Every structure is written in C-alpha cells, then in structure tokens.
Amino acid sequence: QVIVLNHPGQIGNGYSPVLDCHTAHVACKFKEITEKMDRRSGKVLEVAPKFVKSGDACMVILEPSKPMTVESFQEYPPLGRFAVRDMRQTVAVGVIKSVNKKDPTTKGGAKKK
C-alpha cells in the first residue's frame, strides 16, 4: 500500500524510483497499480487505474531491480515500511502488505505488494 505525498506529475505502471526500506536503497519498478483507494477509509475507489497523483493512496505490485530483504508490515514492522524517493525527494511512503519470496537458490529479487 503506497501513499503518494509529493510528485509533480502522475505515476503510472513502469515508473522506476528508488525504494528505501530500512537500510536498503534499491531501484524498483511499479509493475502494476492494482487499485486506488480512499486514504482515510481504505475503500477501493478504482480498480486498475492508469495513474495516481499526489495525495492518492493505492495498492501497487513493486519489483526490485536486485534482491532485497523485506517482510510484511504485519510480521515485522521495521522491515515492512518503505519510502519511495525520486529527484532527491520523498515521493511516497508505504507499508508492505505481502511479499512474494523467490527461492534462495535462484537469482532475482523478491516481489512486494
């Protein structure tokens, strides 16, 4: 779940900012924006929106460019919070609802939602 704080334009699928989670700084891709929701109630406003802008809350599937260690916010809160940074500014903040873990024997990063 991501809340967009300060972004001059619109954020769509394929946006690639830097994700700061705990001490890790990894470039991540917004693979898919699954739903846009109300910030206060959490009620879904739009399913599969084309873009989100400042002030919006949304559920996003994020894909890191290299492996990174994260956990869901419910299981381990310090590794479940993250900030999205671009142009030396914090663009968005969020919490990790679930993690699609990769097999440790294969190469590739974990996917987060």
PDB file of C-alpha atoms in Angstrom:
ATOM      1  CA  GLN A   1       0.000   0.000   0.000  1.00  0.00           C
ATOM      2  CA  VAL A   2       1.526   3.294  -1.148  1.00  0.00           C
ATOM      3  CA  ILE A   3       0.524   6.886  -0.347  1.00  0.00           C
ATOM      4  CA  VAL A   4       1.824   9.417  -2.875  1.00  0.00           C
ATOM      5  CA  LEU A   5       2.951  12.539  -0.999  1.00  0.00           C
ATOM      6  CA  ASN A   6       4.832  14.814  -3.340  1.00  0.00           C
ATOM      7  CA  HIS A   7       5.135  14.096  -7.055  1.00  0.00           C
ATOM      8  CA  PRO A   8       4.893  16.841  -9.685  1.00  0.00           C
ATOM      9  CA  GLY A   9       3.128  14.715 -12.314  1.00  0.00           C
ATOM     10  CA  GLN A  10       1.345  11.402 -12.498  1.00  0.00           C
ATOM     11  CA  ILE A  11       2.730   7.986 -11.587  1.00  0.00           C
ATOM     12  CA  GLY A  12       1.823   5.086 -13.866  1.00  0.00           C
ATOM     13  CA  ASN A  13       2.845   1.476 -14.424  1.00  0.00           C
ATOM     14  CA  GLY A  14       6.560   1.186 -15.237  1.00  0.00           C
ATOM     15  CA  TYR A  15       7.666   4.102 -13.002  1.00  0.00           C
ATOM     16  CA  SER A  16      11.136   3.278 -11.591  1.00  0.00           C
ATOM     17  CA  PRO A  17      12.114   5.243  -8.458  1.00  0.00           C
ATOM     18  CA  VAL A  18      14.494   4.268  -5.621  1.00  0.00           C
ATOM     19  CA  LEU A  19      12.881   2.350  -2.765  1.00  0.00           C
ATOM     20  CA  ASP A  20      14.349   2.896   0.727  1.00  0.00           C
ATOM     21  CA  CYS A  21      13.440   0.091   3.108  1.00  0.00           C
ATOM     22  CA  HIS A  22      15.310   0.015   6.448  1.00  0.00           C
ATOM     23  CA  THR A  23      18.940   0.407   5.286  1.00  0.00           C
ATOM     24  CA  ALA A  24      18.448  -0.829   1.705  1.00  0.00           C
ATOM     25  CA  HIS A  25      18.264   1.568  -1.263  1.00  0.00           C
ATOM     26  CA  VAL A  26      17.192  -0.352  -4.368  1.00  0.00           C
ATOM     27  CA  ALA A  27      15.704   0.822  -7.659  1.00  0.00           C
ATOM     28  CA  CYS A  28      12.212  -0.617  -8.004  1.00  0.00           C
ATOM     29  CA  LYS A  29       9.654  -0.728 -10.777  1.00  0.00           C
ATOM     30  CA  PHE A  30       5.946  -0.055 -10.276  1.00  0.00           C
ATOM     31  CA  LYS A  31       4.953  -3.253 -12.086  1.00  0.00           C
ATOM     32  CA  GLU A  32       1.217  -2.802 -11.690  1.00  0.00           C
ATOM     33  CA  ILE A  33      -1.057  -0.357  -9.871  1.00  0.00           C
ATOM     34  CA  THR A  34      -3.829  -2.729  -8.811  1.00  0.00           C
ATOM     35  CA  GLU A  35      -6.265  -0.334  -7.108  1.00  0.00           C
ATOM     36  CA  LYS A  36      -6.722   3.259  -5.998  1.00  0.00           C
ATOM     37  CA  MET A  37      -8.288   3.738  -2.567  1.00  0.00           C
ATOM     38  CA  ASP A  38      -9.545   6.384  -0.154  1.00  0.00           C
ATOM     39  CA  ARG A  39      -6.747   7.416   2.240  1.00  0.00           C
ATOM     40  CA  ARG A  40      -8.956   7.563   5.319  1.00  0.00           C
ATOM     41  CA  SER A  41     -11.471   4.737   4.927  1.00  0.00           C
ATOM     42  CA  GLY A  42      -9.396   2.364   2.774  1.00  0.00           C
ATOM     43  CA  LYS A  43     -12.395   1.886   0.470  1.00  0.00           C
ATOM     44  CA  VAL A  44     -11.482   0.994  -3.135  1.00  0.00           C
ATOM     45  CA  LEU A  45     -12.267   3.902  -5.478  1.00  0.00           C
ATOM     46  CA  GLU A  46     -10.920   2.496  -8.751  1.00  0.00           C
ATOM     47  CA  VAL A  47      -9.601  -0.892  -9.880  1.00  0.00           C
ATOM     48  CA  ALA A  48      -6.505  -0.932 -12.153  1.00  0.00           C
ATOM     49  CA  PRO A  49      -6.139   2.867 -12.547  1.00  0.00           C
ATOM     50  CA  LYS A  50      -3.942   4.178 -15.371  1.00  0.00           C
ATOM     51  CA  PHE A  51      -2.116   6.568 -12.998  1.00  0.00           C
ATOM     52  CA  VAL A  52      -2.032   8.040  -9.474  1.00  0.00           C
ATOM     53  CA  LYS A  53      -1.067  11.559  -8.406  1.00  0.00           C
ATOM     54  CA  SER A  54      -0.109  13.430  -5.212  1.00  0.00           C
ATOM     55  CA  GLY A  55      -2.495  12.744  -2.348  1.00  0.00           C
ATOM     56  CA  ASP A  56      -3.656   9.359  -3.673  1.00  0.00           C
ATOM     57  CA  ALA A  57      -3.391   6.039  -1.844  1.00  0.00           C
ATOM     58  CA  CYS A  58      -3.032   2.871  -3.902  1.00  0.00           C
ATOM     59  CA  MET A  59      -2.041  -0.783  -3.883  1.00  0.00           C
ATOM     60  CA  VAL A  60       0.982  -1.456  -6.083  1.00  0.00           C
ATOM     61  CA  ILE A  61       2.970  -4.536  -7.098  1.00  0.00           C
ATOM     62  CA  LEU A  62       6.626  -3.466  -6.870  1.00  0.00           C
ATOM     63  CA  GLU A  63       9.516  -5.342  -8.450  1.00  0.00           C
ATOM     64  CA  PRO A  64      13.076  -4.588  -7.220  1.00  0.00           C
ATOM     65  CA  SER A  65      15.907  -4.462  -9.762  1.00  0.00           C
ATOM     66  CA  LYS A  66      18.117  -6.584  -7.484  1.00  0.00           C
ATOM     67  CA  PRO A  67      17.399  -8.825  -4.466  1.00  0.00           C
ATOM     68  CA  MET A  68      16.423  -7.061  -1.256  1.00  0.00           C
ATOM     69  CA  THR A  69      15.331  -8.184   2.192  1.00  0.00           C
ATOM     70  CA  VAL A  70      11.857  -7.100   3.260  1.00  0.00           C
ATOM     71  CA  GLU A  71       8.988  -8.501   5.310  1.00  0.00           C
ATOM     72  CA  SER A  72       5.290  -7.738   5.521  1.00  0.00           C
ATOM     73  CA  PHE A  73       4.407  -4.933   7.948  1.00  0.00           C
ATOM     74  CA  GLN A  74       2.203  -7.279   9.975  1.00  0.00           C
ATOM     75  CA  GLU A  75       5.001  -9.803  10.599  1.00  0.00           C
ATOM     76  CA  TYR A  76       7.919  -7.408  11.177  1.00  0.00           C
ATOM     77  CA  PRO A  77       7.079  -3.654  11.210  1.00  0.00           C
ATOM     78  CA  PRO A  78      10.641  -2.222  10.842  1.00  0.00           C
ATOM     79  CA  LEU A  79      11.161  -4.143   7.565  1.00  0.00           C
ATOM     80  CA  GLY A  80       7.581  -3.513   6.458  1.00  0.00           C
ATOM     81  CA  ARG A  81       7.758   0.260   5.977  1.00  0.00           C
ATOM     82  CA  PHE A  82       9.357   1.962   2.996  1.00  0.00           C
ATOM     83  CA  ALA A  83       9.846   5.332   1.324  1.00  0.00           C
ATOM     84  CA  VAL A  84       9.848   5.935  -2.423  1.00  0.00           C
ATOM     85  CA  ARG A  85      12.426   8.538  -3.487  1.00  0.00           C
ATOM     86  CA  ASP A  86      12.966  10.257  -6.816  1.00  0.00           C
ATOM     87  CA  MET A  87      14.685  13.531  -7.776  1.00  0.00           C
ATOM     88  CA  ARG A  88      16.230  13.660  -4.248  1.00  0.00           C
ATOM     89  CA  GLN A  89      12.767  13.978  -2.695  1.00  0.00           C
ATOM     90  CA  THR A  90      10.495  11.561  -0.879  1.00  0.00           C
ATOM     91  CA  VAL A  91       7.749  10.957  -3.428  1.00  0.00           C
ATOM     92  CA  ALA A  92       5.686   8.392  -1.499  1.00  0.00           C
ATOM     93  CA  VAL A  93       5.627   6.230   1.622  1.00  0.00           C
ATOM     94  CA  GLY A  94       4.017   2.885   2.244  1.00  0.00           C
ATOM     95  CA  VAL A  95       3.702  -0.407   4.040  1.00  0.00           C
ATOM     96  CA  ILE A  96       4.248  -3.895   2.651  1.00  0.00           C
ATOM     97  CA  LYS A  97       1.079  -5.990   2.742  1.00  0.00           C
ATOM     98  CA  SER A  98       2.616  -9.197   1.350  1.00  0.00           C
ATOM     99  CA  VAL A  99       5.896 -10.492  -0.076  1.00  0.00           C
ATOM    100  CA  ASN A 100       6.294 -12.966  -2.940  1.00  0.00           C
ATOM    101  CA  LYS A 101       9.557 -14.613  -1.930  1.00  0.00           C
ATOM    102  CA  LYS A 102      11.903 -16.060  -4.511  1.00  0.00           C
ATOM    103  CA  ASP A 103      13.618 -19.399  -3.997  1.00  0.00           C
ATOM    104  CA  PRO A 104      17.021 -18.591  -2.402  1.00  0.00           C
ATOM    105  CA  THR A 105      18.789 -20.895  -4.869  1.00  0.00           C
ATOM    106  CA  THR A 106      17.598 -18.886  -7.894  1.00  0.00           C
ATOM    107  CA  LYS A 107      18.692 -15.375  -8.792  1.00  0.00           C
ATOM    108  CA  GLY A 108      16.240 -12.471  -8.643  1.00  0.00           C
ATOM    109  CA  GLY A 109      14.594 -10.231  -6.107  1.00  0.00           C
ATOM    110  CA  ALA A 110      11.501 -10.662  -4.002  1.00  0.00           C
ATOM    111  CA  LYS A 111       8.312  -9.056  -5.209  1.00  0.00           C
ATOM    112  CA  LYS A 112       6.291  -6.906  -2.880  1.00  0.00           C
ATOM    113  CA  LYS A 113       2.745  -5.691  -2.812  1.00  0.00           C
TER     114      LYS A 113
END
